Each structure stands twice: as C-alpha cells, then as structure tokens.
Amino acid sequence: MALAKGDPVLSMHGIVKTFGGVRALDGANLEVEAGNIQGLVGQNGAGKSTLIKILAGIHRPDAGSITIRGLHCPHLTPRQVEHLGIHFIHQDRLLVPTFTVGEAMFLGAEPGIGRLPFLNRREMARQATTILRDHFDVRLAGGALISELTPAERQIVQISRALLRDPAILVFDEPTAALVRREVDRLFEIIRRLQAKGITIVYISHYLSEIESLCDQVTVLRNGVDVGHVSLKSSSTTEIVSLMLNRDIDEMFPKRAVPIGEPVLKLNEVSARGAFNEISLTLHRGEILGLTGLLGSGAKELVQSLFGLVRLHGGTIEIGSERTKVSSPPSAVSKKLALVPEDRRAHGVALQMSVRENVTLASLQRFVCFGFLQPGREKTATNELIRKLSIHTASQASPVGDLSGGNQQKVVLAKWLSRQSALYLLDEPTVGVDVGAKVEIYRLIGELAEQGAGILLLSSDLLELLGIADRILVMYRGQLAGEFNPANSTSADLLSCATGTSAVSEYVNAVSAESGR
Amino acid sequence: MTDEGNGQNRESPKEPAREGSVGLMEPPVATTKGDGPPINGALLLRAGSLMGFVLVIAYFALVAPGFLSVGNITNVLEQSAILGVLSFGMTIVMIAGGSNVITGGIDLSIANNLGLSAAVYAILLKTGQPDIVALSLTLLTGLAVGLLNAIAVVSIGILPLIATLTVMNICAGFELVITQNTVLQASSPLLAVLAGDGPFGIATLAYLLLIIGLILIAVIEYTPFGLRLYAVGGFREAALAAGLSVNRYIATSYILSGICASIGAVLSVALLSGSSTGSGDMLLSVVVTALLGVVFSRRLVPTISGSLLSVLFIGFLINGFQLTNISSYWVNGVEGLLILFAVATTSLVRRREA
C-alpha cells in the first residue's frame, strides 16, 4: 500500500453494461480514494450490484475503463482482482456450513504439513483463532463448525478470510442484512479499525443510517448512472435521499385525509400467556393504527394472535361489532382479516410459483366456475393489481423468487388486495424493501384505508409510523405503554416510551379509556 | 409464524437481544432462525449409530458361534471388498455433488460400470491378452464411463440422477453385447494372487479393501484436494468465491468413481473367477452404504471412513443372517430400512441445525 491517503486507488469510469437489451449501467463512475470509507447507495435496480460484479471480474463491461492502484485493467478476471488486493464480503456469507472456522478461512490456500501435501488442520485452527482474537477480539475456537456460528460471527470469519489475503480494498456488499443492531455496531467498529490499518473500504447499502454513520464519501446511483458524489462531512442524508429518489423526502409519506368510520375491531382486555396482558384497543374503518414495541414487548404476538397464530387466554375480540373468536388462520381469513407477515419468504409467498398464482392464491373462489379455474379472469385481475401496485415483473408467469424484495412484498399485498378484506394486519411491511418500493407500499396502505378498511400497522420503523399512521400505540413488556398522535410526537417520544425510559408511560394525546394499563 | 417462536427459543445466548429494532430508518432486523447452540443431534446420531453397530455385532457374537473368529472376520472383509470399493466411489461423487437428494451428486452407473469393466477384463484375458494389457484396458473402461458421466453432468448440465441413470443403461447394454448374457470364465496369474491369501493366511481381497480404504481416507479427508471437494459439494458459491474451478472437481469425482468401479471389477473377476451377470443388483447396497456412512461423521457429510464402517456393518449383518440361518432375502428389506433411517435422521438433524 504505497498510496498515500486520499490518492485515487480505484476508479471506474463511464461503465456501460447491457443485459439482453436492458441497460443496467449507463456510463456509471465510481472513484475511491485510498484510506477512505466510500459508500455506494442506490435503490434496488439502480445498478449497484452490476457495478460491483464488474469490479469483481464476474461481468465484463460493454464500455468504460477501470483503473486499480494506478494499473489500467481492461479485462478484469476474478483471479486478477484478487491479485490486485480487492476482496469482497458478500451479503450471503459464502462459507461452507460443514467446515470448521479454520477450514473455511483457509479454503483455497491451505497450509500443508511441512512439505507433505496433507492438510494441517491444527495450524489452520490455531491461526484462525489467533486472527479472530487479535483483529476482532472474538473468542472462537478455530475448530468450531460454521453452522454453529451466529450470522455476525460468520461475517467476521468472512472478513478474516479476506484479511488473510492482505487486502488493499475491501468491498462490503449489503453486509448487515442478517445482523441485529448490536452486531451492526460491532461490524462498524471493525470496519473503522480496518480503515485505521490503511485498508480502503467500499460499503454498499441501502440503509442510509448506516451510510451516514460510516462513510466519508458517498456515490449515489440511479438508473445506472452516478447522479451524485456527496461528502458526508458537508451534507446530510436528506440530500442523498432526494438524489436516490429524484424527489423530495416529504413525498415519501403520501398523506391522505380519510374520514374515520365506525369501529371495525375492538379488543377488550385480551391476554396471551407470556406475551401480553389485558390489551384493549379499538380500530376504526379508514384508520391506520400504528403499533410498535421492542422484541419481547408482545406487539408482534398481539398481531399474530389476531390472525389465530398465537392463542389468547382471556379477553374478547369484536370484529365489526360482533363478538368472535379467531382460532386459526382460516377462521381469520373467513372473517375478512388479512395478514402480511414480516418473513415473506417463509410465510408470505411461494417463491417458485408465478406472480399470478401467488396473487390469486388467497382468493381462488373468486375465479372458479363449476369447479374450474378461469384463467382469463385470473389474468385480468392480476394485470390490474400489477399495474396498480407497480410490481416490476417480466410477466405474470415469472416466478416470484425472481423479483426483488420490494416487489415480492408488493405481491404479498396484492394477494390480500385481491380478496378485499375489511381488516389488514401488516407486520413490518417494508422490511428489506428499498426506498422507492416503500413509497409505493405507503401509497397502497393509504388507498386501503381510503376504501374503508381498518389497518393495524406493526412496524419498528418509527419514521414510517409517524409518516403514515393516524394513531400510534407503543407496547412495553406486554402492556400498552402509550398512545401518540403523529402530528405532535417525535421519534424520540416513541423510542423512550418503547424502551421504558420515560418515567411513567407518556400519554401525549388524550388517552382513550380502554387503552389503560 | 408459530415456528418463529420456536426459532427464538433456540436463540443462542451469544446473540444479543434485538433491542435496537426500534429506530429511525434503522436496518430492519431479519429473523435469524435456528442459529442456536447445536442441540448436537449429530453427536447423538453418531453415538447411536456406532452403538447400533456394536449391538448388532454383539448379538450375532452371542447367538452365532464363530461369528467373531478371525476366519469369519476376514471372510466378511473379503466378501465386502467389492461393495466397499464401489461405495468409496459413490461417496466421492456424493461429497463433490452435495447432499441434495434430487440435484446432488450420485453415480447410478457405478454397479453396471463394474459389470461392463468385468466383462472387458474377462474377455481380454480369454482372448489371451497379458495381465498388464487387460488390467490397463479395464481401468481405462471404468475411467471412460466416469468421463462420460462427467461430460453429461458438468458439460451438458444434466441432473446427475438422470445422467448417470442413462449411462447405467449404456453400460448394461455394452456388457450384454460383450458377454451375450453369459458368465465368462477367466484366469491369470494376477487373478490367482488376488483370489488367494496374503500374509497370515488372510485373504488378499481383505487386505486390498483396507489398503484402498486407507489411501482414499488419506486423500479425501486429509488433503487440500479432499477439502476442496467438500467445499464444492457443501456450498458451491463459496467454492467459486474461493477461486476453485468447481466443474473440474465435480468432473474429477465422477472419473474417480468410474476408476473405483473398474477396480471393483478386477476384484470381482478374481473372487468369482470370471465375469458375472447381474452386477446392477449391487446398486442399492452401494447407495445404502454411502448414505449410511453419513451418520458416522461429526458434520453429517459423506466420508470414506464412514462408508467403510457401513460397508462392514452390512457385511457383518449379511454374514450374521447366514450364520443364524435367516433367509438372505431379508437383506434387501433391511437395506431399504437403513436407507430410510440414514436419510431421515440426517435430514432431520440437518434441518434442526441448519
């Protein structure tokens, strides 16, 4: 690393790449200075991953030039990239689960026993343990199996793997996708430590909070072009957001004035053992009721119990002024309840099935005539929903697994929309979704409310709750701890209530009688 | 959703509480299921399987006189040699192909490859070729079949299950063409040595099973080559990211399997003093032993040593049946049960730990 801090260590200039007629990159530039942490942001489909795959030598650009550490590289190959000291930390942590930590780190460059061509497992384990301890203060046995590690530990093993190869540039591609908050902090600390050692970092993410707290410079990609190079010393994330979106942040939360109607859901002192206690609340037609709470607050279980996924032990539920019981998901569906679950891969969509099949799955009765499906009607209905939700898909017949996260989420929403439910339970509907798709999902939620549905929105994104909810309930340790009016509350209010830091539960707004402790 | 609850119960104490999940535009918290402390089903399974092995042997030792005599043990080793060598080949293919039952590595042609190679060997000896020529051409035949599998799977990209099924039929066809569905008698100096006894009056085939087993254990379990085979089968993308030429390793595994089949053919001609029909019947046993071997490994992956253990297990089982006058027709049923046992338990344990 003969380069001084600030010298350009990597520059990609005018990169063009077309896939089957679609321009993924249209003259994108990326300039990285030595010793910096360079951010790369953009919505899904903006061309981030294509640019990175070109840098990794996986794709060959149609046009453009790449200079790495002063060396002009017209035809990058993965091997050459590695020789030039560029290493990648992928989001899916490419480690063999049945390997030990030592084996995973040294795979491809295994130490032998003396000159014999045998694996030196003891040496691999010893070195692995040492590297993890010295660089990261992590105490892991080099002989532990990868499958026994947490996602964060696997990430650290992957970083160590790169460090073994003496990297000049480390590229982190969406590294926090599977990490919890504390692990993210730890990762950032590690990245800063790597920077202090003189390693240049390229950090790709669509979480602006991460970019803001970590990066020195940010390149914003939109539609295959770099639309801005921002120094975070001098500008704020709002500037980045508007560059990414090409619109103002205020437009992110489309506000609608919807008249609040009669109650559609009433809970009277419902409890579930070990999750929540004597919760009472009312949700009206046309209302978006926000609900938030930390893990273990019972908020998630409350939503699940309404769909029959968690058993209640007391209290009553009224749906549309009728006392009822929700014992199972089918009974919930028959009562016109719809759930959009957080883990859509596990519960929301069938990835290998087509967009059309997924969209109509929950409402097949509507398309049946004499026991047979009517493909024509299915197609029309699906087309309408694809258009309405702006789902980006090649066709109705594409498998949902081919869609981006945001579009998968929209398919889940479409699935329930095609049923026209009266009550929507949305569990973290925008998790893992890029900003542009978020806006569309917000718009859609607003439309549902406009049509007179009641919406219970469980979210841990406080900005989102403040942006679109009419009321926000905060849960803390199985109790309702506060009710807020978004118009005169801040995220700090919500957060202090949810973490129990406020002395007594703060009732910023008038407390409705039934939401007491 | 209900199983998410379970997932959280299993959460590792190392994993901090997700208290940061509320925040302004904070990264969403993905559920990380099952990253808990291993319940160590693998260990239990391994201990249980070894225990089962020991119990079966103990039972036969009690009820069948002479079961544990040196003579009988070497007899079992000798009888197991052919199955063992085929099982090693299958194991190598399974290591490099991964454990997915549908798309993973499997060499269905291996038993018929043995039949074809044995026919080639026998006919060459019959036509008066010297041992060295016959042996090299036999090994070449096995290698060629392996190469055909490799081309079908790697270059053309056919699912191994289908590709090797097709090659299996090709082998069976060629074998019939050569042998006209008869037994070809063969004898040669080499065959005399192989069919005889080695030092201490123990059958040469018994020695060969152990020697080939030890060599392959060393190569597959203790060299970088072996580790990379496991990487290719365990997580293809990880192997690619580590700069390995994945296709070359997979192709090599099929070629090694083909060579194993032709070595098995030489042993078989020695044991039976000629080629024999019906080699394809061995396929089920080969699959059983390679799959059963998985339960003997800490990581629940196929290993040569595990396969050797399960080959001996099956060998002792059949031998015990014979000594206690249980009809050998039961063997097929028992093998089927063992496949079920191995596949079911390993996939259960894997699912819990994955």
mmCIF file of N, CA and C in Angstrom, chain B residues 232-301:
data_model
loop_
_atom_site.group_PDB
_atom_site.id
_atom_site.type_symbol
_atom_site.label_atom_id
_atom_site.label_comp_id
_atom_site.label_asym_id
_atom_site.label_seq_id
_atom_site.Cartn_x
_atom_site.Cartn_y
_atom_site.Cartn_z
ATOM 1 N N VAL B 232 -16.869 -27.799 -2.659
ATOM 2 C CA VAL B 232 -17.665 -27.760 -3.885
ATOM 3 C C VAL B 232 -19.056 -28.341 -3.631
ATOM 4 N N GLY B 233 -19.101 -29.450 -2.888
ATOM 5 C CA GLY B 233 -20.386 -30.072 -2.617
ATOM 6 C C GLY B 233 -21.158 -29.360 -1.522
ATOM 7 N N GLY B 234 -20.452 -28.797 -0.569
ATOM 8 C CA GLY B 234 -21.107 -28.199 0.588
ATOM 9 C C GLY B 234 -21.731 -26.856 0.277
ATOM 10 N N PHE B 235 -21.073 -26.034 -0.515
ATOM 11 C CA PHE B 235 -21.590 -24.705 -0.823
ATOM 12 C C PHE B 235 -20.865 -24.229 -2.077
ATOM 13 N N ARG B 236 -21.504 -24.521 -3.198
ATOM 14 C CA ARG B 236 -20.911 -24.250 -4.497
ATOM 15 C C ARG B 236 -20.431 -22.810 -4.638
ATOM 16 N N GLU B 237 -21.273 -21.862 -4.204
ATOM 17 C CA GLU B 237 -20.911 -20.445 -4.367
ATOM 18 C C GLU B 237 -19.678 -20.095 -3.542
ATOM 19 N N ALA B 238 -19.591 -20.698 -2.352
ATOM 20 C CA ALA B 238 -18.421 -20.437 -1.514
ATOM 21 C C ALA B 238 -17.164 -20.962 -2.186
ATOM 22 N N ALA B 239 -17.278 -22.128 -2.815
ATOM 23 C CA ALA B 239 -16.123 -22.690 -3.502
ATOM 24 C C ALA B 239 -15.724 -21.796 -4.674
ATOM 25 N N LEU B 240 -16.725 -21.299 -5.395
ATOM 26 C CA LEU B 240 -16.445 -20.381 -6.506
ATOM 27 C C LEU B 240 -15.762 -19.128 -5.993
ATOM 28 N N ALA B 241 -16.294 -18.593 -4.888
ATOM 29 C CA ALA B 241 -15.727 -17.362 -4.333
ATOM 30 C C ALA B 241 -14.300 -17.587 -3.848
ATOM 31 N N ALA B 242 -13.967 -18.841 -3.498
ATOM 32 C CA ALA B 242 -12.605 -19.135 -3.073
ATOM 33 C C ALA B 242 -11.709 -19.410 -4.274
ATOM 34 N N GLY B 243 -12.246 -19.193 -5.481
ATOM 35 C CA GLY B 243 -11.428 -19.308 -6.682
ATOM 36 C C GLY B 243 -11.230 -20.742 -7.165
ATOM 37 N N LEU B 244 -12.057 -21.676 -6.691
ATOM 38 C CA LEU B 244 -11.899 -23.062 -7.141
ATOM 39 C C LEU B 244 -12.643 -23.273 -8.452
ATOM 40 N N SER B 245 -12.072 -24.094 -9.338
ATOM 41 C CA SER B 245 -12.812 -24.417 -10.555
ATOM 42 C C SER B 245 -13.740 -25.581 -10.240
ATOM 43 N N VAL B 246 -14.931 -25.198 -9.827
ATOM 44 C CA VAL B 246 -15.925 -26.131 -9.313
ATOM 45 C C VAL B 246 -16.165 -27.287 -10.269
ATOM 46 N N ASN B 247 -16.337 -26.975 -11.546
ATOM 47 C CA ASN B 247 -16.653 -28.017 -12.515
ATOM 48 C C ASN B 247 -15.573 -29.083 -12.598
ATOM 49 N N ARG B 248 -14.335 -28.642 -12.485
ATOM 50 C CA ARG B 248 -13.242 -29.601 -12.589
ATOM 51 C C ARG B 248 -13.303 -30.605 -11.434
ATOM 52 N N TYR B 249 -13.641 -30.103 -10.241
ATOM 53 C CA TYR B 249 -13.726 -31.007 -9.092
ATOM 54 C C TYR B 249 -14.877 -31.999 -9.243
ATOM 55 N N ILE B 250 -16.015 -31.501 -9.721
ATOM 56 C CA ILE B 250 -17.152 -32.406 -9.886
ATOM 57 C C ILE B 250 -16.824 -33.479 -10.933
ATOM 58 N N ALA B 251 -16.226 -33.048 -12.051
ATOM 59 C CA ALA B 251 -15.855 -33.997 -13.100
ATOM 60 C C ALA B 251 -14.888 -35.038 -12.541
ATOM 61 N N THR B 252 -13.901 -34.565 -11.767
ATOM 62 C CA THR B 252 -12.932 -35.492 -11.185
ATOM 63 C C THR B 252 -13.626 -36.543 -10.321
ATOM 64 N N SER B 253 -14.662 -36.115 -9.590
ATOM 65 C CA SER B 253 -15.327 -37.068 -8.698
ATOM 66 C C SER B 253 -15.964 -38.193 -9.506
ATOM 67 N N TYR B 254 -16.554 -37.875 -10.657
ATOM 68 C CA TYR B 254 -17.168 -38.938 -11.470
ATOM 69 C C TYR B 254 -16.098 -39.847 -12.074
ATOM 70 N N ILE B 255 -14.979 -39.258 -12.456
ATOM 71 C CA ILE B 255 -13.916 -40.071 -13.028
ATOM 72 C C ILE B 255 -13.342 -41.011 -11.966
ATOM 73 N N LEU B 256 -13.133 -40.497 -10.745
ATOM 74 C CA LEU B 256 -12.648 -41.350 -9.663
ATOM 75 C C LEU B 256 -13.635 -42.481 -9.387
ATOM 76 N N SER B 257 -14.912 -42.129 -9.443
ATOM 77 C CA SER B 257 -15.939 -43.143 -9.210
ATOM 78 C C SER B 257 -15.867 -44.223 -10.281
ATOM 79 N N GLY B 258 -15.643 -43.821 -11.536
ATOM 80 C CA GLY B 258 -15.510 -44.789 -12.621
ATOM 81 C C GLY B 258 -14.311 -45.697 -12.405
ATOM 82 N N ILE B 259 -13.186 -45.102 -11.949
ATOM 83 C CA ILE B 259 -11.999 -45.920 -11.695
ATOM 84 C C ILE B 259 -12.275 -46.909 -10.562
ATOM 85 N N CYS B 260 -12.978 -46.436 -9.519
ATOM 86 C CA CYS B 260 -13.342 -47.336 -8.423
ATOM 87 C C CYS B 260 -14.150 -48.515 -8.955
ATOM 88 N N ALA B 261 -15.076 -48.218 -9.885
ATOM 89 C CA ALA B 261 -15.904 -49.290 -10.435
ATOM 90 C C ALA B 261 -15.028 -50.327 -11.140
ATOM 91 N N SER B 262 -14.017 -49.876 -11.888
ATOM 92 C CA SER B 262 -13.204 -50.849 -12.620
ATOM 93 C C SER B 262 -12.258 -51.598 -11.682
ATOM 94 N N ILE B 263 -11.808 -50.945 -10.611
ATOM 95 C CA ILE B 263 -11.032 -51.692 -9.605
ATOM 96 C C ILE B 263 -11.924 -52.763 -8.996
ATOM 97 N N GLY B 264 -13.172 -52.365 -8.671
ATOM 98 C CA GLY B 264 -14.130 -53.333 -8.146
ATOM 99 C C GLY B 264 -14.322 -54.485 -9.122
ATOM 100 N N ALA B 265 -14.285 -54.160 -10.438
ATOM 101 C CA ALA B 265 -14.473 -55.204 -11.453
ATOM 102 C C ALA B 265 -13.351 -56.223 -11.391
ATOM 103 N N VAL B 266 -12.112 -55.745 -11.244
ATOM 104 C CA VAL B 266 -10.969 -56.666 -11.170
ATOM 105 C C VAL B 266 -11.124 -57.575 -9.945
ATOM 106 N N LEU B 267 -11.490 -56.963 -8.805
ATOM 107 C CA LEU B 267 -11.672 -57.757 -7.587
ATOM 108 C C LEU B 267 -12.779 -58.784 -7.788
ATOM 109 N N SER B 268 -13.843 -58.351 -8.477
ATOM 110 C CA SER B 268 -14.983 -59.243 -8.676
ATOM 111 C C SER B 268 -14.617 -60.420 -9.561
ATOM 112 N N VAL B 269 -13.851 -60.154 -10.632
ATOM 113 C CA VAL B 269 -13.416 -61.243 -11.512
ATOM 114 C C VAL B 269 -12.531 -62.212 -10.723
ATOM 115 N N ALA B 270 -11.708 -61.657 -9.821
ATOM 116 C CA ALA B 270 -10.849 -62.511 -9.007
ATOM 117 C C ALA B 270 -11.680 -63.385 -8.084
ATOM 118 N N LEU B 271 -12.677 -62.778 -7.427
ATOM 119 C CA LEU B 271 -13.469 -63.509 -6.445
ATOM 120 C C LEU B 271 -14.317 -64.587 -7.103
ATOM 121 N N LEU B 272 -14.872 -64.267 -8.281
ATOM 122 C CA LEU B 272 -15.806 -65.196 -8.924
ATOM 123 C C LEU B 272 -15.139 -65.978 -10.060
ATOM 124 N N SER B 273 -13.841 -65.827 -10.245
ATOM 125 C CA SER B 273 -13.068 -66.398 -11.352
ATOM 126 C C SER B 273 -13.742 -66.175 -12.699
ATOM 127 N N GLY B 274 -14.259 -65.004 -12.892
ATOM 128 C CA GLY B 274 -14.835 -64.660 -14.197
ATOM 129 C C GLY B 274 -15.807 -63.511 -14.055
ATOM 130 N N SER B 275 -16.319 -63.047 -15.181
ATOM 131 C CA SER B 275 -17.341 -62.014 -15.115
ATOM 132 C C SER B 275 -18.647 -62.671 -14.715
ATOM 133 N N SER B 276 -19.552 -61.880 -14.180
ATOM 134 C CA SER B 276 -20.831 -62.477 -13.823
ATOM 135 C C SER B 276 -21.948 -61.541 -14.235
ATOM 136 N N THR B 277 -23.118 -62.083 -14.399
ATOM 137 C CA THR B 277 -24.250 -61.234 -14.781
ATOM 138 C C THR B 277 -24.870 -60.647 -13.510
ATOM 139 N N GLY B 278 -25.693 -59.646 -13.713
ATOM 140 C CA GLY B 278 -26.471 -59.127 -12.581
ATOM 141 C C GLY B 278 -25.709 -58.226 -11.643
ATOM 142 N N SER B 279 -24.639 -57.581 -12.157
ATOM 143 C CA SER B 279 -23.888 -56.692 -11.272
ATOM 144 C C SER B 279 -24.744 -55.513 -10.817
ATOM 145 N N GLY B 280 -25.717 -55.146 -11.644
ATOM 146 C CA GLY B 280 -26.547 -53.983 -11.321
ATOM 147 C C GLY B 280 -27.293 -54.133 -10.011
ATOM 148 N N ASP B 281 -27.489 -55.390 -9.556
ATOM 149 C CA ASP B 281 -28.196 -55.606 -8.299
ATOM 150 C C ASP B 281 -27.474 -54.988 -7.114
ATOM 151 N N MET B 282 -26.175 -54.711 -7.298
ATOM 152 C CA MET B 282 -25.416 -54.168 -6.172
ATOM 153 C C MET B 282 -25.706 -52.698 -5.911
ATOM 154 N N LEU B 283 -26.371 -52.048 -6.873
ATOM 155 C CA LEU B 283 -26.530 -50.596 -6.789
ATOM 156 C C LEU B 283 -27.162 -50.161 -5.467
ATOM 157 N N LEU B 284 -28.237 -50.862 -5.078
ATOM 158 C CA LEU B 284 -28.927 -50.453 -3.851
ATOM 159 C C LEU B 284 -27.963 -50.503 -2.657
ATOM 160 N N SER B 285 -27.179 -51.580 -2.564
ATOM 161 C CA SER B 285 -26.240 -51.701 -1.443
ATOM 162 C C SER B 285 -25.222 -50.573 -1.456
ATOM 163 N N VAL B 286 -24.781 -50.210 -2.667
ATOM 164 C CA VAL B 286 -23.781 -49.140 -2.767
ATOM 165 C C VAL B 286 -24.366 -47.828 -2.256
ATOM 166 N N VAL B 287 -25.606 -47.544 -2.691
ATOM 167 C CA VAL B 287 -26.251 -46.306 -2.243
ATOM 168 C C VAL B 287 -26.452 -46.346 -0.730
ATOM 169 N N VAL B 288 -26.905 -47.494 -0.219
ATOM 170 C CA VAL B 288 -27.124 -47.623 1.231
ATOM 171 C C VAL B 288 -25.854 -47.300 1.993
ATOM 172 N N THR B 289 -24.756 -47.936 1.607
ATOM 173 C CA THR B 289 -23.544 -47.775 2.406
ATOM 174 C C THR B 289 -23.016 -46.345 2.340
ATOM 175 N N ALA B 290 -23.114 -45.726 1.154
ATOM 176 C CA ALA B 290 -22.614 -44.351 1.049
ATOM 177 C C ALA B 290 -23.488 -43.405 1.875
ATOM 178 N N LEU B 291 -24.802 -43.630 1.870
ATOM 179 C CA LEU B 291 -25.693 -42.759 2.644
ATOM 180 C C LEU B 291 -25.567 -43.022 4.140
ATOM 181 N N LEU B 292 -25.464 -44.318 4.477
ATOM 182 C CA LEU B 292 -25.371 -44.681 5.888
ATOM 183 C C LEU B 292 -24.078 -44.154 6.485
ATOM 184 N N GLY B 293 -23.044 -44.056 5.649
ATOM 185 C CA GLY B 293 -21.767 -43.548 6.132
ATOM 186 C C GLY B 293 -21.887 -42.154 6.710
ATOM 187 N N VAL B 294 -22.881 -41.404 6.217
ATOM 188 C CA VAL B 294 -23.058 -40.025 6.670
ATOM 189 C C VAL B 294 -23.286 -39.955 8.179
ATOM 190 N N VAL B 295 -24.031 -40.928 8.729
ATOM 191 C CA VAL B 295 -24.353 -40.841 10.149
ATOM 192 C C VAL B 295 -23.140 -41.085 11.033
ATOM 193 N N PHE B 296 -22.056 -41.587 10.456
ATOM 194 C CA PHE B 296 -20.868 -41.802 11.270
ATOM 195 C C PHE B 296 -19.956 -40.578 11.312
ATOM 196 N N SER B 297 -20.347 -39.491 10.636
ATOM 197 C CA SER B 297 -19.443 -38.338 10.624
ATOM 198 C C SER B 297 -19.994 -37.215 11.486
ATOM 199 N N ARG B 298 -19.110 -36.484 12.121
ATOM 200 C CA ARG B 298 -19.471 -35.405 13.019
ATOM 201 C C ARG B 298 -20.263 -34.334 12.285
ATOM 202 N N ARG B 299 -19.925 -34.105 11.024
ATOM 203 C CA ARG B 299 -20.554 -32.996 10.300
ATOM 204 C C ARG B 299 -21.711 -33.465 9.440
ATOM 205 N N LEU B 300 -22.061 -34.737 9.566
ATOM 206 C CA LEU B 300 -23.131 -35.298 8.759
ATOM 207 C C LEU B 300 -22.861 -35.136 7.266
ATOM 208 N N VAL B 301 -21.653 -35.438 6.871
ATOM 209 C CA VAL B 301 -21.307 -35.429 5.451
ATOM 210 C C VAL B 301 -20.814 -36.829 5.097
#
